[in-house]
Amino acid sequence: MEYIKVSQAAEKWGLSPRRVRLLCAQNRIDGVVQKGKLYMIPENAPKPVDARTLKGIKISKELSPLLLKIDALKAELDKKRPLTQGEAERLRDEFMVDFTYNSNAIEGNTLTLKETAMVLEGMTIDQKPLKDHVETVVLLSRKIPDDRIEIDIDLDELDITTAESKATYEEIKEYVLNKYHFKVSSLYIAQIKTKYGIKEAINYNISKKGTRVPLCPPDKENAITDALKYYGMI
């Protein structure tokens, strides 16, 4: 283990040599070795907590090691300061993505952490509701009042129409199941949506080579149509 002198520890921690010697005498620095009147301090020893700021506060034996560890980590962080402009911007962007994702997820937003980062960079996510994109951008703009965010939403680029954004395939399936007590496939929903001119992001009507696409039966067509009307899509 490497050791440093009292004067070196004092300079490292921003204390006076007299204060460091007093801390050594009080056994408040871990790993100190005394040689006569000299104190040798471990090079990686954390700066002791200033007891003057804890006046009247009792620290348990279980908590004391944790506070020492926090002090050591804080000292390591301080060594890396000041941050460069690039490092500060990277941390700011990372924290903003995490904050935006977690805040939206609590409210039921379906974007993943990676998708949230992509939306904040101006991209759009296929098969995700338009409202999730808007919520993400709006939340960011509220948290950075001095910044200006301009966003142009092209429905063709999103591959989604206003009508389509009102209900997902799963919501339509659930509506039909609850009301008519039978299941409908995404293929049948896509066929009926196409019939009413609702643009599809994925074309479920295209068959694989050598296979035939089944047509939606009349009873299921009526049920899907009812669901589309219920959600205001037609």
Coordinates of C-alpha atoms in Angstrom, one line a residue:
M1 CA 0.0 0.0 0.0
E2 CA 1.3 3.5 -0.9
Y3 CA 1.4 6.1 1.9
I4 CA 1.5 9.9 1.8
K5 CA 2.6 12.5 4.3
V6 CA 0.3 14.8 6.4
S7 CA 1.2 17.8 4.2
Q8 CA 0.3 15.9 1.1
A9 CA -3.0 14.7 2.5
A10 CA -3.7 18.3 3.7
E11 CA -3.2 19.6 0.2
K12 CA -5.3 16.8 -1.4
W13 CA -8.2 17.4 1.0
G14 CA -8.0 21.2 1.2
L15 CA -7.3 21.1 5.0
S16 CA -4.5 22.5 7.1
P17 CA -1.7 20.1 8.2
R18 CA -2.6 20.8 11.8
R19 CA -6.2 19.7 11.1
V20 CA -5.0 16.5 9.4
R21 CA -2.7 15.6 12.3
L22 CA -5.6 16.1 14.7
L23 CA -7.7 13.7 12.7
C24 CA -5.0 11.1 12.7
A25 CA -4.6 11.5 16.5
Q26 CA -8.4 10.9 16.9
N27 CA -8.2 7.8 14.7
R28 CA -10.7 9.3 12.2
I29 CA -8.6 8.3 9.2
D30 CA -8.6 4.7 8.3
G31 CA -5.3 2.9 7.9
V32 CA -3.0 5.5 9.4
V33 CA 0.4 4.3 10.5
Q34 CA 2.2 6.3 13.2
K35 CA 6.0 6.3 13.3
G36 CA 7.1 8.3 16.3
K37 CA 5.6 11.7 15.9
L38 CA 5.0 11.2 12.1
Y39 CA 1.7 10.0 10.6
M40 CA 1.7 8.0 7.3
I41 CA -1.7 8.1 5.6
P42 CA -2.9 5.6 2.9
E43 CA -2.9 7.3 -0.5
N44 CA -6.4 6.1 -1.2
A45 CA -7.8 7.0 2.2
P46 CA -11.1 9.0 1.9
K47 CA -11.4 12.5 3.4
P48 CA -13.0 12.1 6.8
V49 CA -16.5 13.6 7.4
D50 CA -16.3 17.0 9.1
A51 CA -17.8 16.3 12.5
R52 CA -18.5 20.0 12.9
T53 CA -21.2 19.8 10.3
L54 CA -22.7 16.8 12.1
K55 CA -23.0 18.4 15.5
G56 CA -25.8 16.8 17.5
I57 CA -26.2 14.0 14.9
K58 CA -25.4 10.5 16.0
I59 CA -24.0 8.2 13.3
S60 CA -24.4 4.5 13.8
K61 CA -21.6 2.1 13.3
E62 CA -23.5 0.5 10.3
L63 CA -23.8 3.9 8.6
S64 CA -20.3 5.2 9.1
P65 CA -18.7 2.9 6.5
L66 CA -21.3 3.9 4.0
L67 CA -20.5 7.6 4.6
L68 CA -16.8 7.0 4.2
K69 CA -17.5 5.2 0.9
I70 CA -19.6 8.1 -0.3
D71 CA -16.8 10.5 0.6
A72 CA -14.3 8.4 -1.3
L73 CA -16.6 8.4 -4.4
K74 CA -17.1 12.1 -4.1
A75 CA -13.3 12.6 -4.0
E76 CA -12.9 10.5 -7.1
L77 CA -15.5 12.6 -8.9
D78 CA -13.9 15.9 -7.8
K79 CA -10.6 14.7 -9.4
K80 CA -12.3 14.6 -12.8
R81 CA -13.5 18.2 -12.6
P82 CA -13.8 20.4 -14.4
L83 CA -15.6 18.5 -17.1
T84 CA -14.9 19.3 -20.7
Q85 CA -17.7 20.8 -22.8
G86 CA -18.1 17.5 -24.6
E87 CA -18.4 15.5 -21.4
A88 CA -20.9 17.9 -19.9
E89 CA -23.1 17.8 -23.0
R90 CA -22.9 14.0 -23.1
L91 CA -24.0 13.7 -19.5
R92 CA -26.8 16.3 -20.0
D93 CA -28.1 14.4 -23.0
E94 CA -28.0 11.0 -21.2
F95 CA -29.8 12.3 -18.1
M96 CA -32.4 14.0 -20.3
V97 CA -33.2 10.8 -22.2
D98 CA -33.4 8.8 -18.9
F99 CA -35.6 11.5 -17.3
T100 CA -37.9 11.8 -20.3
Y101 CA -38.2 8.0 -20.7
N102 CA -39.0 7.3 -17.0
S103 CA -41.5 10.2 -16.7
N104 CA -43.4 9.1 -19.8
A105 CA -43.3 5.4 -18.8
I106 CA -45.1 6.2 -15.6
E107 CA -47.9 7.8 -17.7
G108 CA -48.2 4.7 -19.9
N109 CA -46.0 5.8 -22.9
T110 CA -45.0 2.7 -24.9
L111 CA -41.6 4.0 -26.2
T112 CA -38.6 2.1 -25.0
L113 CA -35.5 3.9 -23.7
K114 CA -33.7 3.5 -27.0
E115 CA -36.8 4.6 -28.9
T116 CA -37.1 7.7 -26.7
A117 CA -33.5 8.6 -27.5
M118 CA -34.3 8.2 -31.2
V119 CA -37.4 10.4 -31.0
L120 CA -35.4 13.1 -29.2
E121 CA -33.0 13.1 -32.1
G122 CA -35.8 13.7 -34.6
M123 CA -36.6 10.2 -35.7
T124 CA -40.0 8.4 -35.8
I125 CA -40.7 4.9 -34.6
D126 CA -42.8 2.6 -36.8
Q127 CA -45.9 0.9 -35.1
K128 CA -45.8 3.3 -32.2
P129 CA -48.7 5.8 -31.6
L130 CA -48.3 9.4 -32.7
K131 CA -49.3 10.6 -29.2
D132 CA -46.2 8.9 -27.7
H133 CA -43.9 10.8 -30.1
V134 CA -45.7 14.1 -29.2
E135 CA -45.6 13.5 -25.5
T136 CA -41.8 12.9 -25.6
V137 CA -41.0 16.1 -27.5
V138 CA -43.5 18.2 -25.4
L139 CA -42.0 16.9 -22.1
L140 CA -38.5 17.7 -23.3
S141 CA -39.5 21.3 -24.3
R142 CA -41.0 21.9 -20.9
K143 CA -37.9 20.8 -19.0
I144 CA -35.6 23.1 -21.1
P145 CA -37.5 26.4 -21.3
D146 CA -34.5 28.3 -22.8
D147 CA -34.2 25.9 -25.7
R148 CA -36.4 25.9 -28.8
I149 CA -37.5 22.7 -30.4
E150 CA -38.9 22.7 -33.9
I151 CA -40.5 19.5 -35.1
D152 CA -42.3 18.8 -38.4
I153 CA -44.5 15.7 -38.3
D154 CA -45.0 14.2 -41.7
L155 CA -47.8 11.6 -41.6
D156 CA -46.3 9.9 -44.7
E157 CA -43.0 9.6 -43.0
L158 CA -44.6 8.2 -39.9
D159 CA -46.6 5.9 -42.1
I160 CA -49.6 6.6 -40.0
T161 CA -52.8 8.5 -40.6
T162 CA -54.9 10.5 -38.1
A163 CA -57.6 7.8 -38.2
E164 CA -55.1 5.0 -37.7
S165 CA -53.6 6.7 -34.6
K166 CA -56.9 6.5 -32.7
A167 CA -56.8 2.7 -32.1
T168 CA -54.2 0.0 -32.3
Y169 CA -54.7 -3.5 -33.6
E170 CA -54.8 -4.9 -30.1
E171 CA -57.5 -2.4 -29.1
I172 CA -59.6 -3.3 -32.1
K173 CA -59.2 -7.0 -31.3
E174 CA -60.1 -6.5 -27.7
Y175 CA -63.2 -4.5 -28.6
V176 CA -64.4 -7.3 -31.0
L177 CA -63.7 -10.0 -28.5
N178 CA -65.5 -8.3 -25.7
K179 CA -68.6 -7.4 -27.7
Y180 CA -68.9 -10.2 -30.2
H181 CA -67.0 -13.0 -28.3
F182 CA -64.8 -14.1 -31.2
K183 CA -61.2 -13.2 -32.3
V184 CA -60.1 -11.4 -35.4
S185 CA -56.7 -11.4 -36.9
S186 CA -54.5 -8.5 -37.9
L187 CA -54.9 -9.6 -41.5
Y188 CA -58.7 -9.2 -41.4
I189 CA -58.3 -5.8 -39.6
A190 CA -55.9 -4.7 -42.3
Q191 CA -58.2 -5.7 -45.1
I192 CA -61.2 -3.8 -43.6
K193 CA -59.0 -0.7 -42.9
T194 CA -57.7 -0.8 -46.5
K195 CA -61.3 -1.1 -47.7
Y196 CA -62.1 2.3 -45.9
G197 CA -58.9 3.9 -47.2
I198 CA -56.9 3.8 -43.9
K199 CA -53.2 3.6 -44.8
E200 CA -51.2 0.7 -43.4
A201 CA -47.7 0.8 -42.1
I202 CA -47.3 -2.9 -42.7
N203 CA -49.2 -4.5 -45.6
Y204 CA -50.8 -7.6 -44.2
N205 CA -52.6 -8.2 -47.4
I206 CA -49.4 -9.3 -49.3
S207 CA -49.2 -13.1 -49.4
K208 CA -46.1 -15.2 -49.2
K209 CA -45.0 -16.7 -52.5
G210 CA -47.3 -19.7 -53.4
T211 CA -49.8 -19.0 -50.6
R212 CA -53.3 -17.5 -50.8
V213 CA -54.5 -14.7 -48.5
P214 CA -57.9 -15.6 -46.9
L215 CA -60.6 -12.9 -47.1
C216 CA -62.3 -11.6 -44.0
P217 CA -65.7 -13.4 -43.4
P218 CA -68.8 -11.1 -43.4
D219 CA -69.5 -11.5 -39.7
K220 CA -66.0 -10.5 -38.8
E221 CA -66.0 -7.7 -41.3
N222 CA -69.1 -6.3 -39.6
A223 CA -67.5 -6.6 -36.2
I224 CA -64.3 -4.9 -37.3
T225 CA -66.3 -2.1 -39.0
D226 CA -68.2 -1.6 -35.8
A227 CA -64.9 -1.2 -33.9
L228 CA -63.6 1.3 -36.4
K229 CA -66.7 3.3 -36.0
Y230 CA -66.5 3.1 -32.2
Y231 CA -63.0 4.6 -32.3
G232 CA -64.0 7.3 -34.8
M233 CA -61.7 6.0 -37.5
I234 CA -64.4 5.9 -40.2

